[in-house]
mmCIF file of C-alpha atoms and ligand atoms in Angstrom:
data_model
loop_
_atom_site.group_PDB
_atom_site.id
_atom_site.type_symbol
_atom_site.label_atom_id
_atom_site.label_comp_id
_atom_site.label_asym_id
_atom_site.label_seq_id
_atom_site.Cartn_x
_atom_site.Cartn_y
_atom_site.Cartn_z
ATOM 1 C CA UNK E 1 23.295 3.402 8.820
ATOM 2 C CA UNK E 2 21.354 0.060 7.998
ATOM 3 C CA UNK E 3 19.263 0.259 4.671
ATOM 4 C CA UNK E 4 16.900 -1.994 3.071
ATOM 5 C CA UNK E 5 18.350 -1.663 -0.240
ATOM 6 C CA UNK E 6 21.996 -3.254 1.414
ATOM 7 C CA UNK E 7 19.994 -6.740 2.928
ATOM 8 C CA UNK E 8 18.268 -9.338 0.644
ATOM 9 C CA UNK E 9 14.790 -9.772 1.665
ATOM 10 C CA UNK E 10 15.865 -13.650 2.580
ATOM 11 C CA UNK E 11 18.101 -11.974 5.157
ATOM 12 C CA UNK E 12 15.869 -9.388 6.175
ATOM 13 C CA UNK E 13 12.851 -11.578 6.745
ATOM 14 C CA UNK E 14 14.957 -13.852 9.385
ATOM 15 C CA UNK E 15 16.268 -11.184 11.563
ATOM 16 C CA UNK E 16 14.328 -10.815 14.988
ATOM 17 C CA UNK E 17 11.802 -7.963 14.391
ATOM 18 C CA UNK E 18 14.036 -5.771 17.015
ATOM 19 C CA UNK E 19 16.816 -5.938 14.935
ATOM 20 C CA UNK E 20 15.332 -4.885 12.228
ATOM 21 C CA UNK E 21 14.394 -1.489 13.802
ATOM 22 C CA UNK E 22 17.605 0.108 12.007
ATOM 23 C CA UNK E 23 16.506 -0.813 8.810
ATOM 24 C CA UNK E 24 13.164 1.103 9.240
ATOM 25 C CA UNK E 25 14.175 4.419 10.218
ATOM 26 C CA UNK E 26 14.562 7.410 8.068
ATOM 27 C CA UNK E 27 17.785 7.715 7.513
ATOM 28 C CA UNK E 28 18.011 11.171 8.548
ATOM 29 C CA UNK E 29 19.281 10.733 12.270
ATOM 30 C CA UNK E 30 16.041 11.708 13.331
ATOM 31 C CA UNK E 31 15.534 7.835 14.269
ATOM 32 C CA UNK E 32 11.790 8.255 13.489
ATOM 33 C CA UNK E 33 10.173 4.914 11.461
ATOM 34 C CA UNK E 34 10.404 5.581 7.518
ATOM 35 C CA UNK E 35 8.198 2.600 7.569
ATOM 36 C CA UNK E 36 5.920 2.092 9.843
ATOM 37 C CA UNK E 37 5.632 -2.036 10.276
ATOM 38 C CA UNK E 38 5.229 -3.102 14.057
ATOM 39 C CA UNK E 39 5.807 -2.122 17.612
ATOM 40 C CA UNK E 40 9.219 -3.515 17.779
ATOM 41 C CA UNK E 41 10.235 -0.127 15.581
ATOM 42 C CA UNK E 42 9.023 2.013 18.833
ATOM 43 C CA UNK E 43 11.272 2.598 21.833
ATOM 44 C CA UNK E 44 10.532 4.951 25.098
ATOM 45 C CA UNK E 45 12.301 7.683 23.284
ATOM 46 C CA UNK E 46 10.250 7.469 19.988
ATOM 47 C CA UNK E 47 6.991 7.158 21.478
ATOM 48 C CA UNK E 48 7.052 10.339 24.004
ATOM 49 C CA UNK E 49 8.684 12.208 20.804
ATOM 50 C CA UNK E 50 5.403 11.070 19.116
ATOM 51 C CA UNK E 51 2.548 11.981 21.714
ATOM 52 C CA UNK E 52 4.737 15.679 22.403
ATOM 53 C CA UNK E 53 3.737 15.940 18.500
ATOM 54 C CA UNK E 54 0.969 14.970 18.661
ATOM 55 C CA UNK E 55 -0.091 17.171 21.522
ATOM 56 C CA UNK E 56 1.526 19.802 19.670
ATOM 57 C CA UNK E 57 -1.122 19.203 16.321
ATOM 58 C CA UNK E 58 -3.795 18.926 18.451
ATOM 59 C CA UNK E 59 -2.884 22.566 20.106
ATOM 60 C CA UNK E 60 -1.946 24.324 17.019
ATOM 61 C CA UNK E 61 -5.471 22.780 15.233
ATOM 62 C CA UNK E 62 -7.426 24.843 17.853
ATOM 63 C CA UNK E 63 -7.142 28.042 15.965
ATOM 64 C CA UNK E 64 -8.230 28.609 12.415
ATOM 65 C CA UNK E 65 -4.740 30.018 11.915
ATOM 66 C CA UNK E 66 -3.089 27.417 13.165
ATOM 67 C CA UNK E 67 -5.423 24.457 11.398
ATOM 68 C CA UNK E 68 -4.453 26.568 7.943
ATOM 69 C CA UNK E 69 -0.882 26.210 8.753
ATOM 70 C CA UNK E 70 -1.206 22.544 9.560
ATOM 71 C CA UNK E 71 -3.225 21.971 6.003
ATOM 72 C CA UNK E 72 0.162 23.881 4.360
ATOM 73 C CA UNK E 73 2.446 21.017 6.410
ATOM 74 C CA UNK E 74 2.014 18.427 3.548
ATOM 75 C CA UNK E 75 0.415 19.907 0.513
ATOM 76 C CA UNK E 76 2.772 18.518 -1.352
ATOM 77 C CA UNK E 77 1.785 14.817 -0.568
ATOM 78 C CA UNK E 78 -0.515 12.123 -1.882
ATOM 79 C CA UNK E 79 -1.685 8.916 0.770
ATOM 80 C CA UNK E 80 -2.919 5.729 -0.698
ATOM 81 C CA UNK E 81 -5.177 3.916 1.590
ATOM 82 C CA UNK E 82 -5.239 0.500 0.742
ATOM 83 C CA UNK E 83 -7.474 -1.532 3.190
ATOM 84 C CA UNK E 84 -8.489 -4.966 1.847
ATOM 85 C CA UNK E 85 -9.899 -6.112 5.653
ATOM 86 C CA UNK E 86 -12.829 -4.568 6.863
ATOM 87 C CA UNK E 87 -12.199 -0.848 8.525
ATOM 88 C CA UNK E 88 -13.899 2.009 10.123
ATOM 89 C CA UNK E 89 -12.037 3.567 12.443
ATOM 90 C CA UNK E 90 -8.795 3.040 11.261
ATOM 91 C CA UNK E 91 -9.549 3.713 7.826
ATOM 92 C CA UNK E 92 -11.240 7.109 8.650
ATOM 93 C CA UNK E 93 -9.088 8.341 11.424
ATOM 94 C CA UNK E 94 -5.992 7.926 9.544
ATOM 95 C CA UNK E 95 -7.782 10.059 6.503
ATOM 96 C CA UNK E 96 -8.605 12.277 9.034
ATOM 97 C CA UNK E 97 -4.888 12.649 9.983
ATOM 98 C CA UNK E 98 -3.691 13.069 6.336
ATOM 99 C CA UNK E 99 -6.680 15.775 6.136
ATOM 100 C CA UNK E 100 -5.511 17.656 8.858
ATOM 101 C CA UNK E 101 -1.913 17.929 7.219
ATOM 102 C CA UNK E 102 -3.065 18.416 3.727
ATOM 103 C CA UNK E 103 -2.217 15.614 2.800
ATOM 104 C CA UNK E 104 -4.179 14.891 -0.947
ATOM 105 C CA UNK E 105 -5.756 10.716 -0.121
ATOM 106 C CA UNK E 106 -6.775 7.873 -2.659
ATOM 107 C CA UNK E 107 -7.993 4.692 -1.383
ATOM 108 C CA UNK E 108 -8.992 1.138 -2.516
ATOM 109 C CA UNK E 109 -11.463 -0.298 0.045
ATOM 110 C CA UNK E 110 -12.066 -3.984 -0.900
ATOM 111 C CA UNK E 111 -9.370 -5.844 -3.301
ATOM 112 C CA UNK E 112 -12.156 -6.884 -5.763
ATOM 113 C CA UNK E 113 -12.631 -3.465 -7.154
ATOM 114 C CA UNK E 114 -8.812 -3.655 -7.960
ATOM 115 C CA UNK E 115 -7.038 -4.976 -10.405
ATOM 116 C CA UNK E 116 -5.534 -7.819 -7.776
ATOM 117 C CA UNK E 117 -9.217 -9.195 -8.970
ATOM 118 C CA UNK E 118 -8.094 -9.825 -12.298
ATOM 119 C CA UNK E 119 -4.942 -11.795 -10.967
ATOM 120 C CA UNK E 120 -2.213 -8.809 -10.251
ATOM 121 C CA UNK E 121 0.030 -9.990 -7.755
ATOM 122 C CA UNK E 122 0.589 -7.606 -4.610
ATOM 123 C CA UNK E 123 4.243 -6.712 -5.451
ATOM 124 C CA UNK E 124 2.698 -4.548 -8.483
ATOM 125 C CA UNK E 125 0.108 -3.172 -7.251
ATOM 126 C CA UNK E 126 1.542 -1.493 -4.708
ATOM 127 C CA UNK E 127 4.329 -0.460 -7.566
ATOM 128 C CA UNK E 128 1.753 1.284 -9.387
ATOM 129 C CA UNK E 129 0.165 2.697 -5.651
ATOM 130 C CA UNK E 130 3.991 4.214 -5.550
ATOM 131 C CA UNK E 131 3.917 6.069 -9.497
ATOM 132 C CA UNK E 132 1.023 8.000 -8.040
ATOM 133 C CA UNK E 133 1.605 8.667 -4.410
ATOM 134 C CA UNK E 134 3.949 9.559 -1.561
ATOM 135 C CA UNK E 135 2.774 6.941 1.040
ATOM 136 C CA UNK E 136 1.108 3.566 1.553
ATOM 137 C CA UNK E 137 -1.069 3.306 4.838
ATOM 138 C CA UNK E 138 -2.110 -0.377 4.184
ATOM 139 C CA UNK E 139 -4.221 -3.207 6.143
ATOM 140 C CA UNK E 140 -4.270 -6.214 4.779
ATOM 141 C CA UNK E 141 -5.349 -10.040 6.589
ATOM 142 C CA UNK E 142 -2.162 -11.677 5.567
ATOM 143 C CA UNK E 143 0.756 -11.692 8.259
ATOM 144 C CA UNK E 144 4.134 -9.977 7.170
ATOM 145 C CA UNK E 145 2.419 -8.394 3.863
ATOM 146 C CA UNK E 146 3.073 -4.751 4.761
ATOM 147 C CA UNK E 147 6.986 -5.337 5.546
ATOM 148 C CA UNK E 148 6.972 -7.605 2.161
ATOM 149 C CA UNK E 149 5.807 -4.643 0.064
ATOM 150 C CA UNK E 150 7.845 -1.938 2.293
ATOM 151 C CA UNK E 151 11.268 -4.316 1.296
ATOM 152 C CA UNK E 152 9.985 -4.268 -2.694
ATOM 153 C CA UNK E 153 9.271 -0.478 -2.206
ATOM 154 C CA UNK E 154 12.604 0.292 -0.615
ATOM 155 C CA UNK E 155 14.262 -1.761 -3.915
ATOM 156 C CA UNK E 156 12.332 0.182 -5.892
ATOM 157 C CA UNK E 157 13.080 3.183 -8.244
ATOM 158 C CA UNK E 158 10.562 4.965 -6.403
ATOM 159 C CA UNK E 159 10.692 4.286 -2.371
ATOM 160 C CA UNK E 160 8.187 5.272 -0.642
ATOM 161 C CA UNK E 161 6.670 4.924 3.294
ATOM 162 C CA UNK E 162 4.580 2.102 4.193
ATOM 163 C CA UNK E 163 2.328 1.999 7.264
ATOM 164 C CA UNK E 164 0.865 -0.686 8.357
ATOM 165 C CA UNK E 165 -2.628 -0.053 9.756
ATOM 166 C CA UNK E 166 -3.425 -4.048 10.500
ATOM 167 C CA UNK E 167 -1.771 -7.301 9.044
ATOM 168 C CA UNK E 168 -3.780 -10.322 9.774
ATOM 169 C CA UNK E 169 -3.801 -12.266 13.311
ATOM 170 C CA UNK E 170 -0.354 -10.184 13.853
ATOM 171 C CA UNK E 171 0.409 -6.506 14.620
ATOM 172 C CA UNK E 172 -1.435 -3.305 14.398
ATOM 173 C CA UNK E 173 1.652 -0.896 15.573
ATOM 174 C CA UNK E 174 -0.758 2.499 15.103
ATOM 175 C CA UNK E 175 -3.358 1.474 17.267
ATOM 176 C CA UNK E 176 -0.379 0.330 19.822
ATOM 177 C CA UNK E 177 0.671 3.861 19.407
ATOM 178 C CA UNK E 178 -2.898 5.517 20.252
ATOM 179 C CA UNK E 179 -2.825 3.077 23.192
ATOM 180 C CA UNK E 180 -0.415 4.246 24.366
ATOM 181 C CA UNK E 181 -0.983 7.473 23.783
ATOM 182 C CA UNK E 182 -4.321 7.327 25.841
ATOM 183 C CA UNK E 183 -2.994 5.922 28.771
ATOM 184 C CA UNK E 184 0.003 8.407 29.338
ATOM 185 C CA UNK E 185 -2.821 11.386 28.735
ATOM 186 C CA UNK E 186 -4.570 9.237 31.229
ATOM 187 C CA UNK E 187 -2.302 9.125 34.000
ATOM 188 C CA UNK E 188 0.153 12.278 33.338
ATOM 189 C CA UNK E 189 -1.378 14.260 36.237
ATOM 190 C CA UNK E 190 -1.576 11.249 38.223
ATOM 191 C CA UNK E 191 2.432 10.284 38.746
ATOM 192 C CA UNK E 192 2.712 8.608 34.862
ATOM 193 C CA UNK E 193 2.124 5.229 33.559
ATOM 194 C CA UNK E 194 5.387 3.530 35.047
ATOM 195 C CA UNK E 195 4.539 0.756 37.868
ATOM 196 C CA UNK E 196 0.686 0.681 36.530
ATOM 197 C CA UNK E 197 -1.392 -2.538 35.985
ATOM 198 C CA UNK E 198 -2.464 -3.204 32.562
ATOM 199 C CA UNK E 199 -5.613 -6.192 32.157
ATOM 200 C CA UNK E 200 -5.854 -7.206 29.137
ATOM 201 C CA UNK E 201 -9.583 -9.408 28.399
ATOM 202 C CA UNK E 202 -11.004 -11.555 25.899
ATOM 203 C CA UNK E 203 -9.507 -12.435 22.651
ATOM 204 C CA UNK E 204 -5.812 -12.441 23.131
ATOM 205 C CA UNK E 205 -4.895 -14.969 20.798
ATOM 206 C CA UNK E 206 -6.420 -13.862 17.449
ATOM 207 C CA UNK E 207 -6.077 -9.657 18.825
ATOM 208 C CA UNK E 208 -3.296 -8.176 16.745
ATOM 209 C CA UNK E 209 -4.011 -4.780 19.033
ATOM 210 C CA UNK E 210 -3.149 -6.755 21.780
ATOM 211 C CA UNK E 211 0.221 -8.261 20.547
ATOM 212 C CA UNK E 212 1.476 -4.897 19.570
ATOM 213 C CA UNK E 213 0.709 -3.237 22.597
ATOM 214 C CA UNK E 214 1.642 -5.735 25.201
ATOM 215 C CA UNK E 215 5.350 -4.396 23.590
ATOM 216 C CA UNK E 216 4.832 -1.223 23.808
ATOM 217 C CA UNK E 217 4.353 -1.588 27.311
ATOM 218 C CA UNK E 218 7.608 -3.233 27.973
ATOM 219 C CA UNK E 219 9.272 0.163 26.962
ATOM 220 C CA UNK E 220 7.866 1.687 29.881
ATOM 221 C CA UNK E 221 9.179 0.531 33.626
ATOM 222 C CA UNK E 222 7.841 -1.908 35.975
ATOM 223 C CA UNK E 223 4.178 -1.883 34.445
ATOM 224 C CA UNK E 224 2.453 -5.846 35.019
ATOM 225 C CA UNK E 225 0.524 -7.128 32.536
ATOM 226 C CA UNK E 226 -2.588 -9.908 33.256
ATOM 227 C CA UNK E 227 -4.042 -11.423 30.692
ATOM 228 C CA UNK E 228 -7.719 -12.945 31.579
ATOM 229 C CA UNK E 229 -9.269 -15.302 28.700
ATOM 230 C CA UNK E 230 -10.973 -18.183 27.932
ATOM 231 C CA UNK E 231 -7.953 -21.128 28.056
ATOM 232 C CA UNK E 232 -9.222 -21.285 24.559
ATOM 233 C CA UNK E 233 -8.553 -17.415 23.792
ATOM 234 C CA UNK E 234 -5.510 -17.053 25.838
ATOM 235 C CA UNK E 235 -2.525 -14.608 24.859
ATOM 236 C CA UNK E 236 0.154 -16.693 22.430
ATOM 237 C CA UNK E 237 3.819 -17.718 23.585
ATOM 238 C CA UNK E 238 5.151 -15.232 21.409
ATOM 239 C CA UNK E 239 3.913 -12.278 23.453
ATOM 240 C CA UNK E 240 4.814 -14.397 26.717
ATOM 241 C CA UNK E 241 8.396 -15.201 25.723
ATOM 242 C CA UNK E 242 8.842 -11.720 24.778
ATOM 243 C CA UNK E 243 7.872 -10.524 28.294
ATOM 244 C CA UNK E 244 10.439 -13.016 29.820
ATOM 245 C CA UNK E 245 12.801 -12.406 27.626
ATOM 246 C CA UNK E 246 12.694 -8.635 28.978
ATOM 247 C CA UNK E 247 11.655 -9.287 32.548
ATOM 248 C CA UNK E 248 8.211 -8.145 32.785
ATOM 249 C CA UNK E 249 6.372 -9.254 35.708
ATOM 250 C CA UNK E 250 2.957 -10.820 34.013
ATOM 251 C CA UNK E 251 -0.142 -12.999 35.301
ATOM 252 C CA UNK E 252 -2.387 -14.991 33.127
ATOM 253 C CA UNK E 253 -5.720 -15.644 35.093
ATOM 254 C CA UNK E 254 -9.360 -16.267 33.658
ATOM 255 C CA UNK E 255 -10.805 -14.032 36.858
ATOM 256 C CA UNK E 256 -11.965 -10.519 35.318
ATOM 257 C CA UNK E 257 -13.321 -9.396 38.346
ATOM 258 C CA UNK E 258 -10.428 -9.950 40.780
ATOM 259 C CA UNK E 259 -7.959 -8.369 37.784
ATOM 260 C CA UNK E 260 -10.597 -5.434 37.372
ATOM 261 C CA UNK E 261 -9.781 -4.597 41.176
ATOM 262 C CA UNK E 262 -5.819 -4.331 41.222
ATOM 263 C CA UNK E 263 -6.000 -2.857 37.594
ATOM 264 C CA UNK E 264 -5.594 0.755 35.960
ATOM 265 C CA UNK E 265 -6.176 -0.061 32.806
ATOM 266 C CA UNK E 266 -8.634 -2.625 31.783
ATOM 267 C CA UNK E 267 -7.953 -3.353 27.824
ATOM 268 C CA UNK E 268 -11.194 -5.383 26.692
ATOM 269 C CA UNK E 269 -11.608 -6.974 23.312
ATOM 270 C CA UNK E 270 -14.252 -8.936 21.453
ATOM 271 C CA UNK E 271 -14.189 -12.429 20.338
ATOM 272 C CA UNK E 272 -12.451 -12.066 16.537
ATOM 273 C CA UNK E 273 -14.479 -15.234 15.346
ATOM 274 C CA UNK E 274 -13.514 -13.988 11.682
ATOM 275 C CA UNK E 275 -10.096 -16.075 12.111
ATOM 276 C CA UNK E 276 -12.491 -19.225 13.689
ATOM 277 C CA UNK E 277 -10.987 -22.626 11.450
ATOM 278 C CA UNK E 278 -14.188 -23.869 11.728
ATOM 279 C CA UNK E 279 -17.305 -22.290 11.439
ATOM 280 C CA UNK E 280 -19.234 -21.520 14.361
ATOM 281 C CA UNK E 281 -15.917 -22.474 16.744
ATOM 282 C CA UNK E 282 -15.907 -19.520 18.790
ATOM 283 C CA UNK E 283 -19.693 -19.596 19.632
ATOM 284 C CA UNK E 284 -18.936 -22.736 21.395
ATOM 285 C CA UNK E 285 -16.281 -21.207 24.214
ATOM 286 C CA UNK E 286 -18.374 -20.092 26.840
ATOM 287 C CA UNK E 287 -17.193 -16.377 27.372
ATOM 288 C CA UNK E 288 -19.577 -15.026 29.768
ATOM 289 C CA UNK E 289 -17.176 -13.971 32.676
ATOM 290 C CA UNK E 290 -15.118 -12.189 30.447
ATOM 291 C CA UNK E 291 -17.542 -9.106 29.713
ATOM 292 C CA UNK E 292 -17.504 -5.660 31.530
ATOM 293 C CA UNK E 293 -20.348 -5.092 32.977
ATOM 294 C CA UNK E 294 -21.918 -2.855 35.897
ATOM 295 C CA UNK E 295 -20.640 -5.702 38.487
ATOM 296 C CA UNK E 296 -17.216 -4.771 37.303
ATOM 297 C CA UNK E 297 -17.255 -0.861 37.260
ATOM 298 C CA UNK E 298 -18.235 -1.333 40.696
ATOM 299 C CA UNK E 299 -14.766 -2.881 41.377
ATOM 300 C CA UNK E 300 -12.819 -0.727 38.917
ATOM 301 C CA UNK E 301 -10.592 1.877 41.229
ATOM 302 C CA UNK E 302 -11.768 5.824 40.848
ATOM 303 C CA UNK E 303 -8.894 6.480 38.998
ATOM 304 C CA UNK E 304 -8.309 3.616 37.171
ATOM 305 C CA UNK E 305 -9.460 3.481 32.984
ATOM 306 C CA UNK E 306 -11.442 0.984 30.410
ATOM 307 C CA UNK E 307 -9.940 0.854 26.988
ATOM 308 C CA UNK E 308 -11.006 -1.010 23.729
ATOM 309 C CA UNK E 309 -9.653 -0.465 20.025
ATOM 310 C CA UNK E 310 -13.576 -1.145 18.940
ATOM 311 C CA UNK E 311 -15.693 -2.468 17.405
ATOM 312 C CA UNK E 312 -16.874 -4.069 20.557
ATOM 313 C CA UNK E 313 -19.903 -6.104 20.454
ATOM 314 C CA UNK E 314 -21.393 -6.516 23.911
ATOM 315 C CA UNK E 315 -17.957 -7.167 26.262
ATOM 316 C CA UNK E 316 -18.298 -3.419 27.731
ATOM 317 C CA UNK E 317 -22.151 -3.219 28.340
ATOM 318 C CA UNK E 318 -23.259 0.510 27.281
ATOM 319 C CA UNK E 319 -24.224 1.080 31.149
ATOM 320 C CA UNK E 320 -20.756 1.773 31.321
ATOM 321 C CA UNK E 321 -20.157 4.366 28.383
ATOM 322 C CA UNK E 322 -20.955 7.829 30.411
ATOM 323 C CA UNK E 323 -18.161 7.045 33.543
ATOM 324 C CA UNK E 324 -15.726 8.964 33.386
ATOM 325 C CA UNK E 325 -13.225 5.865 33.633
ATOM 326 C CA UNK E 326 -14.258 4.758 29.899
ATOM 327 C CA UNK E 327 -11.824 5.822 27.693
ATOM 328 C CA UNK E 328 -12.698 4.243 24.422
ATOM 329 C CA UNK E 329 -14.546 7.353 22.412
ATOM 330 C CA UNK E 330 -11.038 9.253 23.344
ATOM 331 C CA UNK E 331 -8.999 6.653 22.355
ATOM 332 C CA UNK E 332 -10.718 6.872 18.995
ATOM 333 C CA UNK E 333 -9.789 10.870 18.363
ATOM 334 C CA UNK E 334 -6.674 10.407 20.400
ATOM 335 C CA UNK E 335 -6.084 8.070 17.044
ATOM 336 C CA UNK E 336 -6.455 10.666 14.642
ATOM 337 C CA UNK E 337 -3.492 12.836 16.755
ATOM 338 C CA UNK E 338 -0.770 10.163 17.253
ATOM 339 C CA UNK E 339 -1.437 9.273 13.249
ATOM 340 C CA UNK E 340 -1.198 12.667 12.196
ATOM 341 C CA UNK E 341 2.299 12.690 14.158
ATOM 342 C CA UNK E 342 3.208 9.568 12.918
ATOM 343 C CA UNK E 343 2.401 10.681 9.412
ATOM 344 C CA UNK E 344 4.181 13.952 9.662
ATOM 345 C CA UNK E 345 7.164 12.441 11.374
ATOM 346 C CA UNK E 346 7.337 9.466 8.514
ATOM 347 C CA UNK E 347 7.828 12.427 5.864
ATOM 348 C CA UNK E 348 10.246 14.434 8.429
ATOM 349 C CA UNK E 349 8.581 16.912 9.594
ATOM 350 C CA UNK E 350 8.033 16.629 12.986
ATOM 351 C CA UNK E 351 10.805 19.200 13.814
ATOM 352 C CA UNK E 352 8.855 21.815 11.964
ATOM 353 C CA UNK E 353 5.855 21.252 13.771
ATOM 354 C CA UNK E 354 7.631 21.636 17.096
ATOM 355 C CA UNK E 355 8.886 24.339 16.391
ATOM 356 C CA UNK E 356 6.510 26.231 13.868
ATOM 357 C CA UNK E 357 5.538 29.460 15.824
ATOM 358 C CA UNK E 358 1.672 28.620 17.044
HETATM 359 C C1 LIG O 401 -9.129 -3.756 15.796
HETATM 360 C C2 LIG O 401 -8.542 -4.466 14.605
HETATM 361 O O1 LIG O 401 -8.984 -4.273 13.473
HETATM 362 O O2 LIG O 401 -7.601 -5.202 14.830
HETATM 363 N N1 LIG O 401 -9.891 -2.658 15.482
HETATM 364 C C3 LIG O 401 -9.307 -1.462 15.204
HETATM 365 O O3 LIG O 401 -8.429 -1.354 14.383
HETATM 366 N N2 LIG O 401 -9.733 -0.415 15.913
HETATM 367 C C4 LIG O 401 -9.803 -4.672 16.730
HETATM 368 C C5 LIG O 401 -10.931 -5.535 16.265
HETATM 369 O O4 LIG O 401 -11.301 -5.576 15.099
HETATM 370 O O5 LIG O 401 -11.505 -6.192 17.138
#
């Protein structure tokens, strides 16, 4: 069994992010992530183990009973939430999922209210995170941070999980995994999410959501992926050489409304000016066909979904929010399920929720 503590972190850092899955996993068979870092870690296998769970925690939290027992799961545990980007619903959903397993939380919101203010370098603070809790969920803006610190914690005299809940321009594996989790509770009545048409629109170069969950996607069979953007905005050849690599049919295009028609998932995002070199660059890509409007739910098939990880500003106009098609307030809770999984699973427990007696 690979192990973090038997490969230097020069070695580690080099190795393609698949092969690095190994190194990740809890090394009780159970092949569920230990850490949690990006959405190379996930295969088919891993990710319907995760939404069966977290179907299960949703069903057992309907009864008072059954939420009590959940709140018993992971007494025993303590959560640091350490976001130093900006966060709402990933901050609060995954609180929500440590809440519902009763799971005790601390969290440092904005860097200059810790000590990293007064010069502490990452490596110890997240060593003194670890002498007072079980698990790091952690969103940071620098790329490759949260595997950094999981390597150091691994090396550590005390080890404990790290989750990575957003690292810069790069990956954001959890929302991947509530994604995903929306669209195969989208379409399990309706013959599964193989073969489907997934658009992705509007910032696809700066979007880590997008990144991580154009992978995901490859896990599943024969689904197409368009990308529609701004030249400007369009998805990076790392996601592109990934899907050749594996042999996924894909389309880059800057038409919304002809991908809206042929699509069952529309995946919009907003413009993520916050990463813009220079100021005011973004304002000056003209992005007006790349917005959701009523024109476009006209177009979108009856069965057929909108998604967004939020906060959107106005690419899905409101007149839109009642269908029945837009998925995005449901992708939000859906979050707080596949986290609490995730969560649950990370500590190894997900074979006594399955099979707890509710
Ligand atoms: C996304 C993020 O932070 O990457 N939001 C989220 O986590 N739900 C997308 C964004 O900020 O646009």
């Amino acid at each position: 069994m690979a192990k973090l503590t038997d490969i230097s972190w020069e070695d580690f850092s080099t190795l393609y992010l698949e092969s690095k899955k190994p190194y990740l996993e809890r090394q009780d068979g159970s092949l569920m992530p230990y850490h949690t870092l990006f959405a190379q870690q996930f295969d088919r296998n891993i990710l319907e183990r995760l939404c069966s769970l977290a179907n299960r925690i949703r069903f057992i939290n309907k009864s008072k009973e059954g939420a009590l027992y959940l709140k018993n799961v992971l007494a025993h545990k303590r959560a640091m939430l350490y976001f130093s980007q900006p966060s709402s619903r990933t901050f609060l959903s995954h609180l929500a999922a440590c809440q519902l397993l009763g799971i005790t939380t601390g969290s440092v919101r904005d860097a200059a209210t810790s000590s990293e203010f007064k010069g502490e370098s990452h490596e110890d603070s997240i060593r003194t995170f670890s002498s007072y809790f079980d698990m790091i969920i952690m969103r940071s803006p620098e790329r490759g941070l949260a595997e950094k610190m999981a390597w150091e914690l691994s090396n550590s005299e005390r080890p404990i999980p790290i989750l990575n809940a957003g690292s810069g321009k790069d990956q954001h594996p959890t929302q991947a995994l509530l994604d995903i989790y929306t669209l195969i509770r989208s379409f399990e009545n309706k013959g599964g999410l193989d073969g489907r048409t997934v658009v992705f629109c509007g910032d696809l170069l700066r979007g880590r959501t997008v990144r991580s969950l154009s992978y995901l996607l490859t896990d599943f069979n024969d689904i197409k992926q368009i990308f529609v953007a701004p030249k400007e905005l369009q998805v990076p050849d790392d996601v592109i050489e990934i899907l050749k690599k594996k042999n996924i049919r894909f389309e880059i295009g800057d038409d919304l409304r002809e991908a809206t028609k042929i699509a069952d998932a529309v995946y919009m995002t907003r413009i993520q000016d916050e990463w813009d070199e220079s100021k005011g660059e973004s304002a000056k890509i003209d992005t007006s066909r790349f917005k959701f409007r009523a024109e476009e739910l006209a177009l979108l098939g009856k069965e057929s979904i909108i998604m967004h990880p939020l906060p959107r500003r106005d690419e899905i106009d409101t007149c839109c929010d009642h269908d029945p098609r837009a998925m995005y307030w449901r992708q939000m809770r859906n979050g707080m399920w596949i986290r609490a999984a995730l969560i649950a699973s990370s500590f190894g427990f997900e074979r006594t929720i399955m099979d707890c007696g509710y």
